[in-house]
PDB file of C-alpha atoms in Angstrom:
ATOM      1  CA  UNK A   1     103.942  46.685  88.991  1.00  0.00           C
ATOM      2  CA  UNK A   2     107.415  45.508  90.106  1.00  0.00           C
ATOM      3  CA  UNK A   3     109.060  42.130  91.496  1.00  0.00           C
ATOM      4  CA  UNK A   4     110.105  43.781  94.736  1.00  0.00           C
ATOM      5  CA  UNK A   5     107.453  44.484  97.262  1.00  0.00           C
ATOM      6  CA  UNK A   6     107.599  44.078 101.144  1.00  0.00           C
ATOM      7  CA  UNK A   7     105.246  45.197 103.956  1.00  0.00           C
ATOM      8  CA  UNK A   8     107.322  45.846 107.209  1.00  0.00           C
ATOM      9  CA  UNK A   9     106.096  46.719 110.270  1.00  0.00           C
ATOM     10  CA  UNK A  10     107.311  50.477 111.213  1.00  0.00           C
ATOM     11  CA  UNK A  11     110.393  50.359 113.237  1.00  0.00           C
ATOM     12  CA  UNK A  12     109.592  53.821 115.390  1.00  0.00           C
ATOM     13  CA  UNK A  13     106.594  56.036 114.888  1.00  0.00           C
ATOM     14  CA  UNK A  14     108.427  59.114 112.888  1.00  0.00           C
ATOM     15  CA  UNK A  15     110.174  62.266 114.511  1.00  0.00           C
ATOM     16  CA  UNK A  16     108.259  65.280 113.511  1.00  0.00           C
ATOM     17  CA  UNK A  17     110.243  68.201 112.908  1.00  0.00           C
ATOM     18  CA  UNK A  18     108.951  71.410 112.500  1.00  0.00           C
ATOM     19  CA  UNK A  19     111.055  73.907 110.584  1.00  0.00           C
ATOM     20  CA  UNK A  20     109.749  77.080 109.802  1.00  0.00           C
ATOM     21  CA  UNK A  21     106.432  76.628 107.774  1.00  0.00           C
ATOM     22  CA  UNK A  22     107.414  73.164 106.916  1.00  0.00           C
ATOM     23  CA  UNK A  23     106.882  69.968 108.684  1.00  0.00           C
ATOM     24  CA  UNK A  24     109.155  67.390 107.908  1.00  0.00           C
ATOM     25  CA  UNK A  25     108.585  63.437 109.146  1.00  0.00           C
ATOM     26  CA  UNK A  26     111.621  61.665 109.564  1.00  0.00           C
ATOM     27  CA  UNK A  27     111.325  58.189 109.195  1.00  0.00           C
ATOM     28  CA  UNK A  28     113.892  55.394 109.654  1.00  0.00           C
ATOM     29  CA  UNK A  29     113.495  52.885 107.159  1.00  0.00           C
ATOM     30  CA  UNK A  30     116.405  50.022 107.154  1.00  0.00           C
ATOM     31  CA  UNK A  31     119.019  50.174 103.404  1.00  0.00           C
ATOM     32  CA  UNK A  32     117.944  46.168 103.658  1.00  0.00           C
ATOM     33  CA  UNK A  33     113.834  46.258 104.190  1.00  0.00           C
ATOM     34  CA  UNK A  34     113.059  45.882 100.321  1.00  0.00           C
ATOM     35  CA  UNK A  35     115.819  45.532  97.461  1.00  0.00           C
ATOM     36  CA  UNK A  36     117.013  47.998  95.562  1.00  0.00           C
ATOM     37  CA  UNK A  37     116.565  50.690  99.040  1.00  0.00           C
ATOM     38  CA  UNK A  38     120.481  50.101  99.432  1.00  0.00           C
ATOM     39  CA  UNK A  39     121.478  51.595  96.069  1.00  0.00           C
ATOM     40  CA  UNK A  40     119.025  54.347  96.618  1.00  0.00           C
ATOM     41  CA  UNK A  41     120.445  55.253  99.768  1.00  0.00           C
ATOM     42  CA  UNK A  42     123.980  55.335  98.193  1.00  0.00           C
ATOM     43  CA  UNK A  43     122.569  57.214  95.345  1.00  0.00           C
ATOM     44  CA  UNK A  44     121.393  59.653  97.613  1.00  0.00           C
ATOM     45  CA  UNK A  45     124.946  60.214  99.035  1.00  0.00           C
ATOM     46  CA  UNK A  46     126.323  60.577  96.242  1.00  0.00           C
ATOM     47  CA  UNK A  47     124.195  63.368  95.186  1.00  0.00           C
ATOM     48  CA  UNK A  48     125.265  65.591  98.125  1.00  0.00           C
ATOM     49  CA  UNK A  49     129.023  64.968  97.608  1.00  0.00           C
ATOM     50  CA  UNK A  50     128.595  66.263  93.734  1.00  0.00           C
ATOM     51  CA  UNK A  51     129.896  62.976  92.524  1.00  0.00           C
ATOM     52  CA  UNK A  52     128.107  61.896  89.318  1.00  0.00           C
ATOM     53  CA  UNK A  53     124.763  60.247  90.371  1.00  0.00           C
ATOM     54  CA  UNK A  54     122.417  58.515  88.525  1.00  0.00           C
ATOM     55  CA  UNK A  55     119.986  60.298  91.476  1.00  0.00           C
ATOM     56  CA  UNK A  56     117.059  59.050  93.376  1.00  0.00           C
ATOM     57  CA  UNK A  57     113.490  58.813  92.914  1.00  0.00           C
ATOM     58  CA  UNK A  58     110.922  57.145  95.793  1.00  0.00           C
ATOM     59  CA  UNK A  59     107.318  58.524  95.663  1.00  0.00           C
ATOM     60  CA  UNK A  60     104.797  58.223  98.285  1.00  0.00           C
ATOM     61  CA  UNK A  61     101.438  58.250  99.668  1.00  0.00           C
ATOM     62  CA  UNK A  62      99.557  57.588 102.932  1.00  0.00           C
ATOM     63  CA  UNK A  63      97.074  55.137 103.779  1.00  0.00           C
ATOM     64  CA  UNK A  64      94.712  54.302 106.779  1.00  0.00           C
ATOM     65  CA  UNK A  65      93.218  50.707 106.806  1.00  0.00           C
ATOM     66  CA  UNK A  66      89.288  50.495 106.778  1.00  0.00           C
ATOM     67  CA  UNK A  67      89.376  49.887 110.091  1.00  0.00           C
ATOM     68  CA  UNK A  68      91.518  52.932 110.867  1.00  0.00           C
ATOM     69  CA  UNK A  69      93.710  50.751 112.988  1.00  0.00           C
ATOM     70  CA  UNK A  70      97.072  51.169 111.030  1.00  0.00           C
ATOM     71  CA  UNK A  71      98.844  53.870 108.673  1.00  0.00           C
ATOM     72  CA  UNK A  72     100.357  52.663 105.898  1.00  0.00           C
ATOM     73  CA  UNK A  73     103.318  54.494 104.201  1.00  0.00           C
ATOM     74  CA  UNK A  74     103.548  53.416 100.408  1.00  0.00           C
ATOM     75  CA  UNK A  75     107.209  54.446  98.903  1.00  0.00           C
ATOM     76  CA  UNK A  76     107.477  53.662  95.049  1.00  0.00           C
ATOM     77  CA  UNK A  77     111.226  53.541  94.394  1.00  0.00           C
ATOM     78  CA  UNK A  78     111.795  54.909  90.561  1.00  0.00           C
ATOM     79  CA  UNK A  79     115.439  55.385  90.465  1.00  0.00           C
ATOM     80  CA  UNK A  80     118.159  53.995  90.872  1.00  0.00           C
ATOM     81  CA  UNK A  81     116.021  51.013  91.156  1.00  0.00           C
ATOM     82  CA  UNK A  82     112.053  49.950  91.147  1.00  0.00           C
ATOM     83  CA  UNK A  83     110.850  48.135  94.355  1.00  0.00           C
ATOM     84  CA  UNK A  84     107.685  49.061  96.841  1.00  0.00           C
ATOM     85  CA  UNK A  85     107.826  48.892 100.212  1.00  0.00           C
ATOM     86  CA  UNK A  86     105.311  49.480 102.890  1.00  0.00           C
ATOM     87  CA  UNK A  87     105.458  50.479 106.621  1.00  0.00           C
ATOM     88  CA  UNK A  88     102.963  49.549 108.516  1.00  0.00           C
ATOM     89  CA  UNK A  89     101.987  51.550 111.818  1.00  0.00           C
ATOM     90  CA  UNK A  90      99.356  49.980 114.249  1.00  0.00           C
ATOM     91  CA  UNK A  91      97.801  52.348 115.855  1.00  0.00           C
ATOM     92  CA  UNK A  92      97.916  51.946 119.889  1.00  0.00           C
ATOM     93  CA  UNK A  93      97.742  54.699 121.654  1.00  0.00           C
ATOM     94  CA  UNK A  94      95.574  58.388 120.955  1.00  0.00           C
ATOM     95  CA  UNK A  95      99.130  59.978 121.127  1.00  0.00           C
ATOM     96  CA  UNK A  96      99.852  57.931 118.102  1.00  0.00           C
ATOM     97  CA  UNK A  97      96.603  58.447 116.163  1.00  0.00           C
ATOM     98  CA  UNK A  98      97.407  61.960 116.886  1.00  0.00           C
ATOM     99  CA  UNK A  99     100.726  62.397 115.436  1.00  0.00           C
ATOM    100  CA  UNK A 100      99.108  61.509 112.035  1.00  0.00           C
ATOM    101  CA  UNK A 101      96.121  63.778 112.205  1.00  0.00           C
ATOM    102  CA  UNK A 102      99.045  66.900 112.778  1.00  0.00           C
ATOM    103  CA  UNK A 103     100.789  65.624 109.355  1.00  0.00           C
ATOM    104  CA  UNK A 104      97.488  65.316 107.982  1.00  0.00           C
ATOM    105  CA  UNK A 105      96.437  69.199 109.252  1.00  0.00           C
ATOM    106  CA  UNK A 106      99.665  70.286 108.770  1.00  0.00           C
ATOM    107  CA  UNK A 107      99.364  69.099 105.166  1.00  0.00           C
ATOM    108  CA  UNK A 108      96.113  71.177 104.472  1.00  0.00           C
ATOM    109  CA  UNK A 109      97.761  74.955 104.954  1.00  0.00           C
ATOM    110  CA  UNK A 110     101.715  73.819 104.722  1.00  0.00           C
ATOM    111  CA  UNK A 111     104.591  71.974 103.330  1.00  0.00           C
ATOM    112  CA  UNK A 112     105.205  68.435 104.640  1.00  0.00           C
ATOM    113  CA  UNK A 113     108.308  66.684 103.606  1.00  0.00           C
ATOM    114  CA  UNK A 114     109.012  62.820 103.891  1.00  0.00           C
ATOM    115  CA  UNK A 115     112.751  61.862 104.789  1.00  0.00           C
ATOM    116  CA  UNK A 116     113.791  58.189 105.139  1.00  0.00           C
ATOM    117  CA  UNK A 117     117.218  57.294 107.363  1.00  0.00           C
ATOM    118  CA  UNK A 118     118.800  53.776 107.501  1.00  0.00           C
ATOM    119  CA  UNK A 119     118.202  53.888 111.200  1.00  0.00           C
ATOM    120  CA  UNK A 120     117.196  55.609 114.271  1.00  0.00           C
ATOM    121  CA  UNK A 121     120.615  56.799 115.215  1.00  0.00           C
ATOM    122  CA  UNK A 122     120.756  58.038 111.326  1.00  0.00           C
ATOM    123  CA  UNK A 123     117.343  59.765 112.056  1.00  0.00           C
ATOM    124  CA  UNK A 124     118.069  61.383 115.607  1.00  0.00           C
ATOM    125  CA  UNK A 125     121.955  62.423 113.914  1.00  0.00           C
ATOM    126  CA  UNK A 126     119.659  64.150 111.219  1.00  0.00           C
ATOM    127  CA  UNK A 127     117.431  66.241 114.049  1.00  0.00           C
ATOM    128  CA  UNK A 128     120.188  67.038 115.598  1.00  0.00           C
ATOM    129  CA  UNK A 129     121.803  68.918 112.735  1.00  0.00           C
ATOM    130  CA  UNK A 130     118.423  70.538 112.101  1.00  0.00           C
ATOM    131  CA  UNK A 131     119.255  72.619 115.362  1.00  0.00           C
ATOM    132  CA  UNK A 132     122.618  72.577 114.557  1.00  0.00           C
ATOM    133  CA  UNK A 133     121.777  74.850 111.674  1.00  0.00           C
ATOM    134  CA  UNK A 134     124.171  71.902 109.695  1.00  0.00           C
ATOM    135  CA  UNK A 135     121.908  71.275 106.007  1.00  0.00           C
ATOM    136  CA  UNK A 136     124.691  69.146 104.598  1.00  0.00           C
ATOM    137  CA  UNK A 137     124.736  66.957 107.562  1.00  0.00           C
ATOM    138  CA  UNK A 138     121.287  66.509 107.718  1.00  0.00           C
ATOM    139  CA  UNK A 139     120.834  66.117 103.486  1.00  0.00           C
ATOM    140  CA  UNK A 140     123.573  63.782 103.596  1.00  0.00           C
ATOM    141  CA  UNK A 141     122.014  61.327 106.164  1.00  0.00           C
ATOM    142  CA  UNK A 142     119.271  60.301 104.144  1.00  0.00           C
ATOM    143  CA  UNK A 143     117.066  60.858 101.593  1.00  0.00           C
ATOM    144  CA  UNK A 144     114.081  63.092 100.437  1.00  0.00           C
ATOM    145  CA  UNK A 145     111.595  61.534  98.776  1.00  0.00           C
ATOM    146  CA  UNK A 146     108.816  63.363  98.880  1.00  0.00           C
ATOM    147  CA  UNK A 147     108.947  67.516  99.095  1.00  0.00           C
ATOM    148  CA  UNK A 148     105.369  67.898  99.250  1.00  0.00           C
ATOM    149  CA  UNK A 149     103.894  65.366 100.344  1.00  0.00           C
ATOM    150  CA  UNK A 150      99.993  64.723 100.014  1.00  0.00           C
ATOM    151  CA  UNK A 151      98.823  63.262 103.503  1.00  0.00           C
ATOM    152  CA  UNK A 152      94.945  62.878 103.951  1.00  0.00           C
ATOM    153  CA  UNK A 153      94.345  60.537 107.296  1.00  0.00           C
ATOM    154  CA  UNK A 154      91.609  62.777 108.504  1.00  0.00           C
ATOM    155  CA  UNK A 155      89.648  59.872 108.907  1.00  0.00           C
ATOM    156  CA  UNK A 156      92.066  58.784 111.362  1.00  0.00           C
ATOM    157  CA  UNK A 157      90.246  61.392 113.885  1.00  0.00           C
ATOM    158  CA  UNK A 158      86.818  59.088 114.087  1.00  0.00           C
ATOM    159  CA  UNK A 159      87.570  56.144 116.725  1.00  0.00           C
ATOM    160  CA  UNK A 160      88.515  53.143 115.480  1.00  0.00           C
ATOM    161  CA  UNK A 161      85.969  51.340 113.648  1.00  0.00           C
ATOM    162  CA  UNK A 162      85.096  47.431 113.851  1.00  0.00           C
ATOM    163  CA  UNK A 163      84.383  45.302 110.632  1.00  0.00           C
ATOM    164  CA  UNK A 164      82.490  42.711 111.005  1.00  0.00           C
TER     165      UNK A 164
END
């Protein structure tokens, strides 16, 4: 589909935030992981300081490997530029396994929403303006790219399976 694709391995599970009836995942994802995320993070910027943007357009979807051993997070970057990127999440712990099976519920009766940061101190700035009541701060630090987002890891709640 494009030139640009990269699998990285997930920096930090993501912070779930839950605000109101929505759940939003927060997920850092570096500006230099694929190309073309830079000018989609400055895109996004631009957008919340009115400046004329050319604006920003990543879809997404979830994944769990046969072996329901990793997530995978598949973004699809539209506009400003094309590139796909995955991040990869092993799976060690229940705790972790967990966290996706809440996006996954939460996803069946409410609103998720993905947001991508540049880094973990972008991410943690972000959840800390949630509580600050502060949306600018918090739209300004990174990007939405998916409002609603689809998530469907239920399998993720049978144990790990082996393939031979």
């Amino acid at each position: 589909m494009t030139d640009q694709r990269a699998i990285i391995d997930a920096e930090t599970f993501p912070l779930f935030v839950f605000h109101g009836p929505e759940l939003l995942v927060m997920q850092p994802v570096a500006r230099d992981a694929v190309e073309g995320l830079d000018e989609a993070y400055t895109e996004a910027s631009l957008d919340c300081t009115g400046v004329q943007s050319a604006g920003t357009t990543i879809d997404a979807r979830w994944e769990v490997t046969p072996d329901r051993r990793q997530v995978l997070l598949l973004l699809f970057g539209r506009a400003p530029a094309r590139f796909e990127l995955t991040v990869r999440y092993t799976l060690r712990t229940a705790r972790e396994r967990q966290g996706f099976l809440t996006i996954a519920t939460h996803a069946d009766t409410g609103r998720v929403s993905l947001w991508i940061y540049p880094d973990k101190e972008d991410t943690a700035r972000a959840a800390v303006a949630l509580q600050d009541r502060d949306p600018n701060l918090f739209v300004h630090l990174g990007i939405c790219v998916e409002d609603d987002l689809q998530c469907h890891p239920h399998r993720l709640s049978h144990p790990p399976r082996v393939i031979p």
